[in-house]
Amino acid sequence: MTTEAAPTVVHTRAPGKINVFLAVGDLQDDGYHELATAYQAVSLYEDVRARRADTFSVTVTGGPAVDVTGVPTDGSNLAIRAARLLAATTGYRGGVDLRIDKNVPVAGGMGGGSADAAATLLACDTLWGTGVGRDDLLHLAAELGADVPFAFAGGTAIGTGRGDELSPALAKGTFQWVLALADFGLSTPTVYRELDEHRKRHSGDISPVRRPVVDAGVLQALRAGDAGMLAESMHNDLQAPALHLEPGLAEVLELGEGNGALAGLVSGSGPTVAFLAPDLDGALELQLALTSARLSVVRATGPVHGARVVSD
Ligand code: C5P
């Protein structure tokens, strides 16, 4: 008979995301906006390695295109908060040493911090043997941030409520994305605030905000795996406020759309701009054109799996 030894280190991985559709409703009493969004997990991953320790600590490194200098390593780091939340919920008395290797742009609107939190919940649950299970981990994920449940679930999903109430969406095929990374970040609350202020200023001349819903064309395009159809229905209500705060992003959008992208959109609250390419060749050509224009560019495909344990 063999007994399984408790692991000394657990390696997990969770993906970044693109909101291929994001409609923002009214600001609610809890400080969050009601959303209707279509998430697609893409092949930029956050890797978390968790080791047993008496206290909670994190070190952060970044892949070639990722500047990690702004990422906090104190108790405000979302991965540390995730580990502490799991420990508090399960009564686990020890700590964890976390090593995070980031490939999702920092403060870029692609859910990198959320992916860290999702990967950490899974890593600690496995390392500590707390056996919380997927459904309860998803609930903990929602306590950490609106996008964390999706980073855990991955694939393609519709998010409502704050974006944390997920229902899976049917999806076929693989979409090719080219991502233009900015050398600055945008704060998510600031972008939402800008949207609210714009709506307030123009309350007389724009129609009142309706209950947000995901466009049927988006669901149809995802179901068919049809990039052309998706390009026609992609939309993000946070794009206008992000462009208002960072007008230079308009030029980036134009450049991509003039070099073969089917469509471009600001990802989440930005500033990363996501271009949908018709196929792999189109994506490679677009990558070359944007790189020649001195933009920092990475390619990704989607949808991909959610948080999972990696066997080294
Ligand atoms: O949940 P998360 O920490 O990612 O959200 C960051 C901020 O983004 C919130 O504090 C809120 O200001 C804004 N937000 C929002 N409505 C949502 C999601 C986020 O207003 N549905």
Short mmCIF file of C-alpha atoms and ligand atoms in Angstrom, two decimals:
data_model
loop_
_atom_site.label_atom_id
_atom_site.label_comp_id
_atom_site.label_asym_id
_atom_site.label_seq_id
_atom_site.Cartn_x
_atom_site.Cartn_y
_atom_site.Cartn_z
CA MET A 1 0.00 0.00 0.00
CA THR A 2 1.30 3.47 -0.80
CA THR A 3 0.41 6.58 1.14
CA GLU A 4 0.54 9.86 -0.70
CA ALA A 5 3.01 12.27 0.90
CA ALA A 6 1.76 15.84 1.37
CA PRO A 7 3.28 17.99 -1.39
CA THR A 8 6.01 20.44 -0.36
CA VAL A 9 5.36 22.71 -3.35
CA VAL A 10 2.30 23.08 -5.55
CA HIS A 11 2.40 24.75 -8.96
CA THR A 12 -0.83 26.17 -10.38
CA ARG A 13 -1.68 28.30 -13.38
CA ALA A 14 -4.63 30.58 -14.22
CA PRO A 15 -5.36 32.58 -17.38
CA GLY A 16 -5.90 36.23 -18.21
CA LYS A 17 -9.15 37.24 -19.93
CA ILE A 18 -10.63 39.47 -22.55
CA ASN A 19 -14.15 40.83 -22.14
CA VAL A 20 -15.34 40.41 -25.73
CA PHE A 21 -18.53 42.19 -24.70
CA LEU A 22 -19.03 44.38 -21.64
CA ALA A 23 -22.19 46.36 -20.91
CA VAL A 24 -22.19 48.44 -17.74
CA GLY A 25 -25.43 49.25 -15.92
CA ASP A 26 -26.06 51.55 -13.00
CA LEU A 27 -23.90 51.99 -9.94
CA GLN A 28 -25.39 49.90 -7.12
CA ASP A 29 -25.44 50.68 -3.38
CA ASP A 30 -22.46 48.34 -2.80
CA GLY A 31 -20.20 50.55 -4.99
CA TYR A 32 -20.23 48.08 -7.89
CA HIS A 33 -21.94 48.42 -11.27
CA GLU A 34 -24.33 45.87 -12.62
CA LEU A 35 -22.63 44.16 -15.58
CA ALA A 36 -23.38 41.89 -18.47
CA THR A 37 -20.16 40.58 -19.95
CA ALA A 38 -18.86 37.78 -22.16
CA TYR A 39 -15.48 36.58 -20.91
CA GLN A 40 -12.95 34.63 -22.91
CA ALA A 41 -9.91 33.18 -21.12
CA VAL A 42 -6.75 33.62 -23.20
CA SER A 43 -3.35 31.93 -23.30
CA LEU A 44 -1.44 34.40 -21.13
CA TYR A 45 -0.95 32.71 -17.78
CA GLU A 46 -0.05 33.55 -14.24
CA ASP A 47 2.00 30.77 -12.62
CA VAL A 48 1.89 30.38 -8.85
CA ARG A 49 4.22 28.15 -6.82
CA ALA A 50 3.17 27.70 -3.22
CA ARG A 51 5.42 26.30 -0.45
CA ARG A 52 4.52 25.62 3.17
CA ALA A 53 5.64 28.36 5.55
CA ASP A 54 4.76 29.76 8.97
CA THR A 55 3.89 33.21 7.62
CA PHE A 56 2.41 34.65 4.41
CA SER A 57 4.80 36.06 1.80
CA VAL A 58 4.94 36.63 -1.95
CA THR A 59 7.62 37.32 -4.53
CA VAL A 60 6.67 38.41 -8.03
CA THR A 61 8.57 38.05 -11.30
CA GLY A 62 7.42 38.87 -14.81
CA GLY A 63 7.76 37.46 -18.31
CA PRO A 64 9.51 39.49 -21.05
CA ALA A 65 6.60 41.88 -21.76
CA VAL A 66 5.48 42.39 -18.17
CA ASP A 67 6.68 45.12 -15.83
CA VAL A 68 6.04 44.00 -12.26
CA THR A 69 7.51 47.01 -10.46
CA GLY A 70 4.08 48.32 -9.41
CA VAL A 71 2.86 45.04 -7.91
CA PRO A 72 2.61 45.19 -4.10
CA THR A 73 4.19 42.34 -2.12
CA ASP A 74 2.62 43.21 1.22
CA GLY A 75 -0.73 42.12 2.66
CA SER A 76 -2.58 44.12 -0.01
CA ASN A 77 -1.40 41.71 -2.74
CA LEU A 78 -4.49 39.87 -3.97
CA ALA A 79 -2.71 36.48 -3.82
CA ILE A 80 -1.82 37.01 -0.14
CA ARG A 81 -5.43 38.05 0.51
CA ALA A 82 -6.61 34.88 -1.24
CA ALA A 83 -4.31 32.66 0.86
CA ARG A 84 -5.34 34.38 4.09
CA LEU A 85 -9.03 34.10 3.20
CA LEU A 86 -8.69 30.35 2.58
CA ALA A 87 -6.76 29.89 5.83
CA ALA A 88 -9.35 31.88 7.80
CA THR A 89 -12.26 29.97 6.21
CA THR A 90 -10.79 26.52 6.85
CA GLY A 91 -9.08 27.21 10.18
CA TYR A 92 -5.67 26.36 8.68
CA ARG A 93 -3.03 27.66 11.10
CA GLY A 94 0.10 27.87 8.95
CA GLY A 95 1.11 30.25 6.17
CA VAL A 96 2.49 30.00 2.66
CA ASP A 97 5.39 31.27 0.60
CA LEU A 98 4.06 32.27 -2.85
CA ARG A 99 6.14 32.78 -5.99
CA ILE A 100 4.21 34.36 -8.84
CA ASP A 101 5.45 34.50 -12.41
CA LYS A 102 3.29 36.94 -14.36
CA ASN A 103 2.56 36.92 -18.08
CA VAL A 104 -0.65 38.95 -17.97
CA PRO A 105 0.01 42.71 -18.19
CA VAL A 106 -0.16 44.47 -14.81
CA ALA A 107 -3.12 46.88 -14.40
CA GLY A 108 -3.90 46.20 -18.05
CA GLY A 109 -7.58 45.23 -17.92
CA MET A 110 -6.88 41.54 -18.50
CA GLY A 111 -7.46 40.23 -14.99
CA GLY A 112 -3.88 39.40 -14.02
CA GLY A 113 -4.38 40.05 -10.31
CA SER A 114 -7.60 38.04 -10.43
CA ALA A 115 -5.74 35.14 -12.04
CA ASP A 116 -3.13 35.31 -9.24
CA ALA A 117 -5.91 35.06 -6.67
CA ALA A 118 -7.61 32.14 -8.44
CA ALA A 119 -4.34 30.22 -8.88
CA THR A 120 -3.43 30.88 -5.23
CA LEU A 121 -6.76 29.55 -3.90
CA LEU A 122 -6.22 26.33 -5.83
CA ALA A 123 -2.51 26.07 -4.89
CA CYS A 124 -3.12 26.57 -1.17
CA ASP A 125 -6.12 24.23 -1.07
CA THR A 126 -3.94 21.54 -2.65
CA LEU A 127 -0.81 22.30 -0.58
CA TRP A 128 -2.64 22.47 2.74
CA GLY A 129 -4.98 19.56 1.96
CA THR A 130 -7.93 21.70 3.04
CA GLY A 131 -10.17 19.98 0.46
CA VAL A 132 -12.53 22.91 0.03
CA GLY A 133 -13.76 21.83 -3.39
CA ARG A 134 -14.50 23.72 -6.53
CA ASP A 135 -17.90 25.23 -5.71
CA ASP A 136 -16.77 26.70 -2.39
CA LEU A 137 -13.52 27.93 -3.94
CA LEU A 138 -15.64 29.79 -6.50
CA HIS A 139 -17.54 31.48 -3.66
CA LEU A 140 -14.29 32.52 -1.99
CA ALA A 141 -13.09 33.77 -5.37
CA ALA A 142 -16.11 36.10 -5.61
CA GLU A 143 -15.21 37.63 -2.23
CA LEU A 144 -11.80 38.60 -3.61
CA GLY A 145 -12.93 40.43 -6.75
CA ALA A 146 -15.51 40.48 -9.51
CA ASP A 147 -13.25 38.77 -12.08
CA VAL A 148 -11.73 36.12 -9.80
CA PRO A 149 -14.46 33.46 -10.30
CA PHE A 150 -13.94 33.65 -14.06
CA ALA A 151 -10.14 33.27 -13.72
CA PHE A 152 -10.93 30.13 -11.74
CA ALA A 153 -13.48 28.78 -14.23
CA GLY A 154 -11.82 29.80 -17.54
CA GLY A 155 -13.17 28.93 -20.99
CA THR A 156 -15.97 31.15 -22.22
CA ALA A 157 -18.65 32.44 -19.85
CA ILE A 158 -21.27 35.09 -19.38
CA GLY A 159 -20.86 37.17 -16.25
CA THR A 160 -23.73 39.07 -14.63
CA GLY A 161 -24.19 40.81 -11.28
CA ARG A 162 -20.80 42.34 -10.58
CA GLY A 163 -19.40 40.05 -13.29
CA ASP A 164 -19.00 37.28 -10.73
CA GLU A 165 -22.22 35.36 -11.43
CA LEU A 166 -21.13 33.02 -14.18
CA SER A 167 -22.96 30.88 -16.65
CA PRO A 168 -20.94 28.91 -19.19
CA ALA A 169 -21.38 29.88 -22.84
CA LEU A 170 -21.12 27.48 -25.75
CA ALA A 171 -18.00 28.15 -27.78
CA LYS A 172 -16.37 26.50 -30.76
CA GLY A 173 -12.90 26.84 -32.28
CA THR A 174 -10.02 29.09 -31.34
CA PHE A 175 -9.81 32.86 -31.71
CA GLN A 176 -6.52 34.61 -32.52
CA TRP A 177 -5.75 37.76 -30.55
CA VAL A 178 -2.99 40.33 -30.83
CA LEU A 179 -2.60 42.46 -27.71
CA ALA A 180 -1.04 45.90 -27.69
CA LEU A 181 0.36 46.53 -24.21
CA ALA A 182 0.66 50.01 -22.77
CA ASP A 183 3.63 51.19 -20.73
CA PHE A 184 1.20 52.62 -18.15
CA GLY A 185 -1.70 51.16 -16.16
CA LEU A 186 -5.28 52.34 -15.70
CA SER A 187 -7.07 52.06 -12.38
CA THR A 188 -10.34 50.14 -12.73
CA PRO A 189 -12.31 52.32 -10.24
CA THR A 190 -11.10 55.47 -12.03
CA VAL A 191 -12.39 54.19 -15.38
CA TYR A 192 -15.78 53.29 -13.90
CA ARG A 193 -15.94 56.72 -12.24
CA GLU A 194 -15.18 58.41 -15.56
CA LEU A 195 -18.09 56.48 -17.13
CA ASP A 196 -20.45 57.58 -14.34
CA GLU A 197 -19.36 61.20 -14.68
CA HIS A 198 -19.84 61.12 -18.44
CA ARG A 199 -23.33 59.66 -18.01
CA LYS A 200 -24.18 62.30 -15.42
CA ARG A 201 -22.92 65.15 -17.64
CA HIS A 202 -24.94 63.90 -20.60
CA SER A 203 -28.02 62.67 -18.77
CA GLY A 204 -30.17 65.03 -20.86
CA ASP A 205 -28.95 63.84 -24.26
CA ILE A 206 -28.22 60.12 -23.90
CA SER A 207 -30.92 57.53 -23.28
CA PRO A 208 -31.13 56.29 -19.68
CA VAL A 209 -28.97 53.28 -18.78
CA ARG A 210 -30.86 50.06 -19.33
CA ARG A 211 -30.42 46.74 -17.56
CA PRO A 212 -27.26 45.40 -19.26
CA VAL A 213 -27.51 42.30 -21.46
CA VAL A 214 -25.02 40.52 -23.68
CA ASP A 215 -25.82 41.02 -27.36
CA ALA A 216 -27.27 37.91 -29.01
CA GLY A 217 -24.80 38.34 -31.90
CA VAL A 218 -21.88 37.76 -29.51
CA LEU A 219 -23.34 34.50 -28.24
CA GLN A 220 -24.01 33.37 -31.80
CA ALA A 221 -20.46 34.24 -32.92
CA LEU A 222 -18.88 32.40 -29.98
CA ARG A 223 -21.11 29.37 -30.60
CA ALA A 224 -20.14 29.33 -34.27
CA GLY A 225 -16.44 30.07 -33.64
CA ASP A 226 -16.80 32.81 -36.25
CA ALA A 227 -14.19 35.57 -35.82
CA GLY A 228 -15.77 37.84 -38.46
CA MET A 229 -19.13 37.69 -36.72
CA LEU A 230 -17.55 38.27 -33.30
CA ALA A 231 -15.67 41.31 -34.63
CA GLU A 232 -18.99 42.86 -35.65
CA SER A 233 -20.58 42.41 -32.24
CA MET A 234 -17.66 43.06 -29.85
CA HIS A 235 -18.31 46.03 -27.57
CA ASN A 236 -17.04 47.52 -24.33
CA ASP A 237 -18.83 50.32 -22.43
CA LEU A 238 -15.54 51.05 -20.61
CA GLN A 239 -13.75 51.85 -23.86
CA ALA A 240 -15.02 55.44 -24.17
CA PRO A 241 -14.01 56.41 -20.60
CA ALA A 242 -10.63 54.66 -21.02
CA LEU A 243 -10.04 56.65 -24.25
CA HIS A 244 -11.09 59.81 -22.48
CA LEU A 245 -8.49 59.21 -19.79
CA GLU A 246 -5.82 58.04 -22.28
CA PRO A 247 -6.54 59.61 -25.71
CA GLY A 248 -3.41 57.97 -27.22
CA LEU A 249 -5.23 54.62 -27.20
CA ALA A 250 -7.40 55.81 -30.13
CA GLU A 251 -4.30 55.84 -32.33
CA VAL A 252 -3.41 52.30 -31.26
CA LEU A 253 -6.92 51.14 -32.20
CA GLU A 254 -6.65 52.82 -35.60
CA LEU A 255 -3.24 51.34 -36.26
CA GLY A 256 -4.44 47.77 -35.60
CA GLU A 257 -7.62 48.18 -37.59
CA GLY A 258 -5.58 49.60 -40.48
CA ASN A 259 -3.25 46.59 -40.45
CA GLY A 260 -5.62 43.68 -40.83
CA ALA A 261 -7.39 43.36 -37.48
CA LEU A 262 -11.05 42.41 -37.86
CA ALA A 263 -11.74 44.68 -34.90
CA GLY A 264 -10.03 46.08 -31.86
CA LEU A 265 -11.30 46.90 -28.42
CA VAL A 266 -9.98 48.07 -25.11
CA SER A 267 -9.78 45.06 -22.83
CA GLY A 268 -11.83 45.46 -19.62
CA SER A 269 -10.94 48.82 -18.09
CA GLY A 270 -7.79 49.02 -20.27
CA PRO A 271 -5.27 50.13 -21.27
CA THR A 272 -4.45 46.87 -23.11
CA VAL A 273 -5.98 46.92 -26.60
CA ALA A 274 -7.11 43.53 -27.92
CA PHE A 275 -7.24 42.98 -31.68
CA LEU A 276 -9.11 40.06 -33.15
CA ALA A 277 -7.29 38.59 -36.18
CA PRO A 278 -8.94 36.51 -38.91
CA ASP A 279 -6.49 33.60 -38.48
CA LEU A 280 -2.94 32.78 -37.36
CA ASP A 281 -1.30 34.30 -40.47
CA GLY A 282 -3.31 37.49 -40.00
CA ALA A 283 -2.27 37.61 -36.35
CA LEU A 284 1.42 37.20 -37.23
CA GLU A 285 1.21 39.98 -39.84
CA LEU A 286 -0.55 42.28 -37.43
CA GLN A 287 1.99 41.52 -34.71
CA LEU A 288 4.77 42.47 -37.11
CA ALA A 289 3.07 45.72 -38.16
CA LEU A 290 2.43 46.83 -34.59
CA THR A 291 5.93 45.86 -33.48
CA SER A 292 7.36 47.92 -36.36
CA ALA A 293 5.35 50.86 -35.00
CA ARG A 294 7.27 50.34 -31.73
CA LEU A 295 4.34 48.98 -29.77
CA SER A 296 4.82 46.25 -27.22
CA VAL A 297 2.80 43.33 -28.57
CA VAL A 298 1.97 39.77 -27.54
CA ARG A 299 -0.19 37.16 -29.23
CA ALA A 300 -2.70 34.96 -27.45
CA THR A 301 -5.41 32.47 -28.33
CA GLY A 302 -8.69 31.73 -26.62
CA PRO A 303 -10.60 30.18 -25.10
CA VAL A 304 -8.31 28.25 -22.74
CA HIS A 305 -8.84 26.36 -19.47
CA GLY A 306 -9.23 27.98 -16.05
CA ALA A 307 -7.11 27.53 -12.92
CA ARG A 308 -5.44 24.12 -12.68
CA VAL A 309 -2.59 22.30 -11.00
CA VAL A 310 0.49 21.90 -13.19
CA SER A 311 2.64 18.82 -12.70
CA ASP A 312 6.28 19.88 -13.01
O1 C5P B 1 -13.85 43.51 -7.91
P1 C5P B 1 -12.63 44.31 -8.24
O2 C5P B 1 -11.75 44.53 -7.05
O3 C5P B 1 -11.89 43.80 -9.42
O4 C5P B 1 -13.19 45.75 -8.67
C1 C5P B 1 -12.37 46.87 -8.65
C2 C5P B 1 -13.24 48.12 -8.72
O5 C5P B 1 -13.86 48.23 -9.99
C3 C5P B 1 -14.39 48.16 -7.72
O6 C5P B 1 -13.97 48.64 -6.47
C4 C5P B 1 -15.36 49.12 -8.41
O7 C5P B 1 -14.94 50.46 -8.23
C5 C5P B 1 -15.15 48.79 -9.88
N1 C5P B 1 -16.16 47.82 -10.35
C6 C5P B 1 -17.46 48.25 -10.52
N2 C5P B 1 -18.41 47.36 -10.95
C7 C5P B 1 -18.09 46.07 -11.22
C8 C5P B 1 -16.75 45.62 -11.09
C9 C5P B 1 -15.81 46.53 -10.64
O8 C5P B 1 -17.77 49.42 -10.30
N3 C5P B 1 -19.05 45.25 -11.61
#
